[in-house]
Tab-separated table of C-alpha atoms in Angstrom:
chain	number	residue	atom	x	y	z
A	291	MET	CA	-145.147	-218.266	-122.332
A	292	SER	CA	-144.842	-220.808	-119.518
A	293	ALA	CA	-142.845	-220.361	-116.276
A	294	PRO	CA	-139.276	-221.873	-116.246
A	295	LEU	CA	-138.927	-225.484	-114.923
A	296	LEU	CA	-136.571	-224.970	-112.053
A	297	TRP	CA	-134.936	-228.193	-110.710
A	298	SER	CA	-134.636	-226.743	-107.319
A	299	GLU	CA	-138.339	-226.251	-107.088
A	300	ARG	CA	-139.400	-229.700	-108.081
A	301	THR	CA	-139.760	-232.822	-105.942
A	302	ARG	CA	-138.225	-236.177	-106.259
A	303	GLU	CA	-141.713	-237.317	-107.415
A	304	GLU	CA	-141.956	-234.639	-110.126
A	305	ILE	CA	-138.432	-234.741	-111.666
A	306	PRO	CA	-138.792	-238.093	-113.557
A	307	GLY	CA	-142.005	-236.869	-115.263
A	308	ASP	CA	-140.310	-233.537	-115.965
A	309	LEU	CA	-137.383	-235.345	-117.661
A	310	GLY	CA	-139.602	-237.768	-119.517
A	311	ARG	CA	-141.462	-234.877	-121.044
A	312	ALA	CA	-138.090	-233.106	-122.003
A	313	ALA	CA	-136.232	-236.088	-123.666
A	314	GLN	CA	-134.261	-236.450	-120.277
A	315	ALA	CA	-132.590	-233.024	-121.024
A	316	VAL	CA	-131.607	-230.296	-118.557
A	317	LEU	CA	-129.911	-226.885	-118.829
A	318	LEU	CA	-126.898	-226.070	-116.566
A	319	PRO	CA	-126.124	-222.210	-116.556
A	320	VAL	CA	-122.626	-221.606	-115.701
A	321	GLY	CA	-121.329	-217.976	-115.102
A	322	ALA	CA	-118.590	-216.267	-112.974
A	323	THR	CA	-118.118	-213.714	-110.234
A	324	GLU	CA	-115.487	-211.262	-111.445
A	325	GLN	CA	-114.720	-207.558	-111.852
A	326	HIS	CA	-116.503	-205.915	-114.787
A	327	GLY	CA	-114.903	-202.492	-114.929
A	328	PRO	CA	-116.073	-199.459	-113.026
A	329	HIS	CA	-119.704	-199.696	-114.345
A	330	LEU	CA	-121.042	-203.262	-114.088
A	331	GLY	CA	-121.678	-205.507	-111.081
A	332	CYS	CA	-119.345	-208.542	-110.502
A	333	GLY	CA	-122.350	-211.045	-111.156
A	334	MET	CA	-122.906	-209.986	-114.755
A	335	ASP	CA	-122.030	-213.447	-116.181
A	336	PHE	CA	-124.035	-215.627	-113.927
A	337	VAL	CA	-126.976	-213.225	-114.084
A	338	LEU	CA	-126.935	-213.423	-117.828
A	339	ALA	CA	-126.529	-217.245	-117.948
A	340	ASP	CA	-129.546	-217.618	-115.321
A	341	THR	CA	-131.785	-215.181	-117.107
A	342	LEU	CA	-131.051	-216.674	-120.419
A	343	CYS	CA	-131.582	-220.227	-119.344
A	344	ARG	CA	-134.876	-219.371	-117.446
A	345	ALA	CA	-136.271	-217.928	-120.618
A	346	VAL	CA	-135.231	-221.073	-122.590
A	347	SER	CA	-136.601	-223.445	-120.078
A	348	ALA	CA	-139.926	-221.644	-120.217
A	349	ARG	CA	-140.069	-221.992	-123.995
A	350	THR	CA	-138.923	-225.541	-124.152
A	351	GLY	CA	-139.973	-227.111	-120.937
A	352	VAL	CA	-136.467	-228.351	-120.339
A	353	PRO	CA	-135.577	-228.185	-116.517
A	354	MET	CA	-132.873	-225.847	-115.433
A	355	LEU	CA	-130.389	-226.915	-112.824
A	356	PRO	CA	-129.196	-224.281	-110.198
A	357	THR	CA	-126.845	-221.760	-111.845
A	358	LEU	CA	-123.127	-221.917	-110.999
A	359	PRO	CA	-122.098	-218.424	-109.945
A	360	TYR	CA	-118.398	-219.040	-109.970
A	361	GLY	CA	-116.099	-219.804	-112.873
A	362	CYS	CA	-112.575	-219.828	-114.161
A	363	SER	CA	-111.669	-216.090	-113.787
A	364	LEU	CA	-107.838	-216.332	-112.951
A	365	GLY	CA	-107.149	-214.051	-115.843
A	366	HIS	CA	-108.724	-211.103	-114.150
A	367	SER	CA	-105.747	-211.122	-111.643
A	368	ARG	CA	-105.880	-209.439	-108.223
A	369	ARG	CA	-105.364	-205.952	-109.526
A	370	TRP	CA	-108.979	-205.055	-109.005
A	371	PRO	CA	-111.185	-206.347	-106.181
A	372	GLY	CA	-114.355	-208.376	-106.929
A	373	THR	CA	-113.103	-211.505	-108.672
A	374	ILE	CA	-113.824	-214.890	-107.078
A	375	ALA	CA	-112.176	-217.398	-109.339
A	376	LEU	CA	-112.205	-221.226	-109.411
A	377	ASP	CA	-109.037	-223.109	-110.304
A	378	PRO	CA	-109.801	-224.750	-113.745
A	379	LEU	CA	-109.237	-228.373	-112.321
A	380	VAL	CA	-111.634	-227.738	-109.491
A	381	MET	CA	-114.293	-226.286	-111.880
A	382	THR	CA	-113.736	-229.294	-114.367
A	383	ASP	CA	-114.392	-231.692	-111.435
A	384	LEU	CA	-117.139	-229.715	-110.025
A	385	VAL	CA	-119.167	-229.869	-113.357
A	386	ARG	CA	-118.138	-233.486	-113.872
A	387	GLN	CA	-119.608	-234.357	-110.443
A	388	ILE	CA	-122.684	-232.365	-111.169
A	389	GLY	CA	-123.243	-234.082	-114.474
A	390	ALA	CA	-122.662	-237.606	-112.924
A	391	GLN	CA	-125.293	-236.805	-110.194
A	392	ALA	CA	-127.733	-235.652	-112.744
A	393	TYR	CA	-127.109	-238.819	-114.666
A	394	HIS	CA	-128.113	-240.790	-111.726
A	395	SER	CA	-131.455	-238.784	-111.414
A	396	GLY	CA	-132.327	-239.670	-115.112
A	397	VAL	CA	-130.576	-237.094	-117.228
A	398	ARG	CA	-129.316	-238.186	-120.600
A	399	ARG	CA	-128.990	-234.830	-122.316
A	400	LEU	CA	-127.025	-232.203	-120.622
A	401	PHE	CA	-126.746	-228.519	-122.035
A	402	LEU	CA	-123.827	-226.722	-120.473
A	403	VAL	CA	-124.762	-223.040	-120.961
A	404	ASN	CA	-121.602	-220.909	-120.424
A	405	GLY	CA	-121.927	-217.175	-119.874
A	406	HIS	CA	-118.070	-216.594	-119.362
A	407	VAL	CA	-115.489	-216.941	-122.110
A	408	THR	CA	-112.588	-218.731	-120.175
A	409	ASN	CA	-114.963	-221.331	-118.671
A	410	ALA	CA	-114.873	-222.770	-122.083
A	411	ALA	CA	-111.699	-225.000	-121.454
A	412	PRO	CA	-112.669	-226.569	-118.131
A	413	LEU	CA	-116.227	-227.254	-119.335
A	414	ARG	CA	-114.838	-228.929	-122.405
A	415	CYS	CA	-112.734	-231.190	-120.149
A	416	ALA	CA	-115.921	-231.808	-117.991
A	417	LEU	CA	-117.696	-232.780	-121.155
A	418	GLU	CA	-114.914	-235.194	-122.309
A	419	LEU	CA	-114.917	-236.887	-118.756
A	420	LEU	CA	-118.880	-237.137	-118.633
A	421	ARG	CA	-119.283	-238.645	-122.078
A	422	ALA	CA	-116.380	-241.221	-121.505
A	423	ALA	CA	-117.857	-242.313	-118.187
A	424	HIS	CA	-121.482	-242.408	-119.285
A	425	ASP	CA	-122.025	-243.898	-122.732
A	426	ASP	CA	-125.689	-242.923	-123.168
A	427	LEU	CA	-125.250	-239.328	-121.812
A	428	MET	CA	-124.964	-236.679	-124.484
A	429	VAL	CA	-123.384	-233.313	-123.441
A	430	ALA	CA	-123.526	-230.105	-125.328
A	431	LEU	CA	-121.214	-227.049	-124.537
A	432	VAL	CA	-122.844	-223.739	-125.725
A	433	ASN	CA	-121.237	-220.371	-125.119
A	434	THR	CA	-123.866	-217.587	-124.888
A	435	ALA	CA	-121.805	-215.110	-126.834
A	436	THR	CA	-121.454	-217.202	-129.802
A	437	VAL	CA	-124.816	-219.247	-129.793
A	438	SER	CA	-125.362	-217.932	-133.390
A	439	GLU	CA	-123.509	-215.739	-135.894
A	440	ARG	CA	-125.779	-212.569	-135.170
A	441	VAL	CA	-125.140	-212.918	-131.370
A	442	ARG	CA	-121.401	-213.442	-132.006
A	443	ALA	CA	-121.237	-210.262	-134.291
A	444	ALA	CA	-122.887	-208.162	-131.645
A	445	HIS	CA	-120.397	-209.384	-128.963
A	446	PHE	CA	-117.420	-208.853	-131.148
A	447	ALA	CA	-118.510	-205.534	-132.653
A	448	ASP	CA	-116.233	-203.255	-130.541
A	449	ALA	CA	-113.375	-205.678	-129.676
A	450	ASP	CA	-112.013	-209.169	-130.265
A	451	ASP	CA	-110.766	-209.639	-126.642
A	452	TRP	CA	-114.069	-207.990	-125.348
A	453	HIS	CA	-115.100	-207.674	-121.590
A	454	ALA	CA	-117.634	-205.427	-120.008
A	455	ASN	CA	-118.081	-204.027	-123.494
A	456	ARG	CA	-120.908	-202.597	-125.508
A	457	ALA	CA	-122.843	-205.964	-125.824
A	458	GLU	CA	-122.483	-206.901	-122.089
A	459	THR	CA	-123.325	-203.323	-120.903
A	460	ALA	CA	-126.431	-203.246	-123.035
A	461	LEU	CA	-127.617	-206.560	-121.963
A	462	MET	CA	-127.373	-205.556	-118.247
A	463	GLN	CA	-129.032	-202.302	-118.982
A	464	ALA	CA	-131.973	-204.320	-120.331
A	465	LEU	CA	-131.949	-207.168	-118.018
A	466	ALA	CA	-130.480	-206.107	-114.661
A	467	PRO	CA	-130.165	-202.331	-114.416
A	468	THR	CA	-129.303	-202.673	-110.810
A	469	LEU	CA	-125.969	-203.972	-111.866
A	470	VAL	CA	-125.191	-200.925	-114.012
A	471	ARG	CA	-123.612	-197.740	-112.777
A	472	GLU	CA	-124.780	-195.380	-115.643
A	473	GLY	CA	-122.660	-192.487	-114.535
A	474	ARG	CA	-119.430	-194.427	-114.984
A	475	ILE	CA	-120.220	-195.833	-118.539
A	476	VAL	CA	-119.065	-192.647	-120.214
A	477	ASP	CA	-115.430	-192.968	-119.050
A	478	ALA	CA	-115.200	-196.797	-119.113
A	479	ASP	CA	-114.125	-197.316	-122.866
A	480	ASP	CA	-110.764	-199.016	-123.203
A	481	PRO	CA	-109.357	-200.379	-126.463
A	482	ASP	CA	-108.485	-204.001	-127.326
A	483	ARG	CA	-104.617	-204.208	-127.008
A	484	THR	CA	-104.365	-207.806	-127.979
A	485	GLN	CA	-104.063	-207.712	-131.776
A	486	ASN	CA	-101.029	-209.507	-133.164
A	487	LEU	CA	-99.896	-210.674	-129.679
A	488	VAL	CA	-98.388	-214.250	-129.352
A	489	PHE	CA	-99.091	-214.885	-125.654
A	490	ALA	CA	-102.403	-214.894	-123.818
A	491	HIS	CA	-101.873	-212.079	-121.282
A	492	PRO	CA	-103.984	-211.554	-118.103
A	493	VAL	CA	-106.390	-208.629	-118.113
A	494	ASN	CA	-104.129	-206.593	-115.727
A	495	ARG	CA	-101.683	-206.505	-118.720
A	496	THR	CA	-104.179	-205.734	-121.455
A	497	SER	CA	-106.591	-203.244	-119.885
A	498	ARG	CA	-106.287	-200.017	-117.828
A	499	ASN	CA	-109.607	-200.394	-116.030
A	500	GLY	CA	-110.762	-203.941	-116.589
A	501	VAL	CA	-112.761	-203.276	-119.557
A	502	THR	CA	-112.137	-204.067	-123.235
A	503	GLY	CA	-114.342	-202.335	-125.806
A	504	SER	CA	-116.715	-199.434	-125.828
A	505	PRO	CA	-119.641	-199.663	-123.248
A	506	SER	CA	-120.333	-196.008	-123.802
A	507	GLN	CA	-122.069	-196.977	-127.178
A	508	ALA	CA	-124.506	-199.416	-125.366
A	509	SER	CA	-128.186	-198.801	-124.906
A	510	ALA	CA	-131.021	-200.751	-123.276
A	511	ALA	CA	-132.863	-200.961	-126.481
A	512	GLU	CA	-129.830	-202.826	-128.018
A	513	GLY	CA	-129.710	-205.096	-125.070
A	514	VAL	CA	-133.455	-206.005	-125.423
A	515	GLU	CA	-132.763	-206.961	-129.027
A	516	LEU	CA	-129.701	-208.961	-128.371
A	517	PHE	CA	-131.111	-210.896	-125.649
A	518	ALA	CA	-134.244	-211.730	-127.864
A	519	TRP	CA	-131.818	-213.159	-130.467
A	520	MET	CA	-129.959	-215.163	-127.689
A	521	VAL	CA	-133.261	-216.532	-126.356
A	522	GLU	CA	-134.638	-217.363	-129.879
A	523	ASP	CA	-131.400	-219.027	-131.164
A	524	LEU	CA	-130.533	-221.033	-127.900
A	525	THR	CA	-134.078	-222.198	-127.847
A	526	ALA	CA	-133.744	-223.438	-131.467
A	527	LEU	CA	-130.486	-225.197	-130.649
A	528	VAL	CA	-131.925	-226.914	-127.684
A	529	ARG	CA	-134.998	-228.213	-129.540
A	530	ARG	CA	-132.791	-229.655	-132.184
A	531	GLY	CA	-130.900	-231.328	-129.367
A	532	LEU	CA	-134.013	-232.900	-127.995
A	533	THR	CA	-134.447	-235.118	-130.987
A	534	GLU	CA	-130.676	-235.817	-131.756
A	535	THR	CA	-129.313	-239.194	-131.681
A	536	PRO	CA	-125.678	-240.230	-132.384
A	537	PRO	CA	-124.935	-240.694	-136.037
A	538	LEU	CA	-123.808	-244.248	-135.249
A	539	PRO	CA	-124.706	-246.715	-132.591
A	540	HIS	CA	-121.173	-247.910	-131.659
A	541	SER	CA	-120.477	-247.864	-127.905
A	542	TYR	CA	-117.561	-246.311	-126.047
A	543	ASP	CA	-116.148	-249.579	-124.902
A	544	GLY	CA	-117.457	-251.797	-127.710
A	545	HIS	CA	-120.503	-253.197	-125.914
A	546	ALA	CA	-124.047	-252.618	-127.056
A	547	VAL	CA	-125.644	-249.551	-125.050
A	548	PRO	CA	-129.178	-248.220	-125.801
A	549	MET	CA	-128.794	-244.494	-126.598
A	550	PRO	CA	-131.105	-241.622	-126.074
A	551	GLY	CA	-134.055	-241.685	-128.536
A	552	ALA	CA	-133.166	-245.066	-129.865
């Protein structure tokens, strides 16, 4: 396997060629810095997004933009220390600006690879703004936990409103053991209390310890297998995206615009 192609390590003379060989595509890993119970480090989400995109970049040759380590984590409240949250409006505009600047460097396919569940709304808003502003820019939003059905099933196995659960713990045991406090896992389990609720409550009102799920069931071996699935399935999705063109050629404002791959 090749090394990942990191935008931050490439020069202004090399980037046009990198993009030309990758159908003008880039990966943008997006994570969060937030409490993950008593047993996982606060960087879990961005570590996962970064590690996953490095592996996919190595397989596909698609350049990877620097990982965003902060996200929309307001729901974790101030009950526990460790969470550094962005306002969703700030996050939307931050990603919009990153996408716009990448566009001016030649990017025409942007994969937003999201490693934190509640980043999805501001990232979707950024997607809407970017494609409206740049007619020949295609933007995909991929959530790492739902990149395929088998990956989704593993994440949701012990809770619907999961957090710092079996899957996330197993992934960190396999990928970043320095983020794991093994001695705290045995007492970290906390059930999902969100079934049949009408309102979306913050974590301080749904969890006793910042966990939802059963991290005590995790193992590094399970994390190795789950991460392999994530790499394989995201790689397949990215490769499909490298040859995709819009189903119809109609431009956003009614004028003819050349589209990627046309």
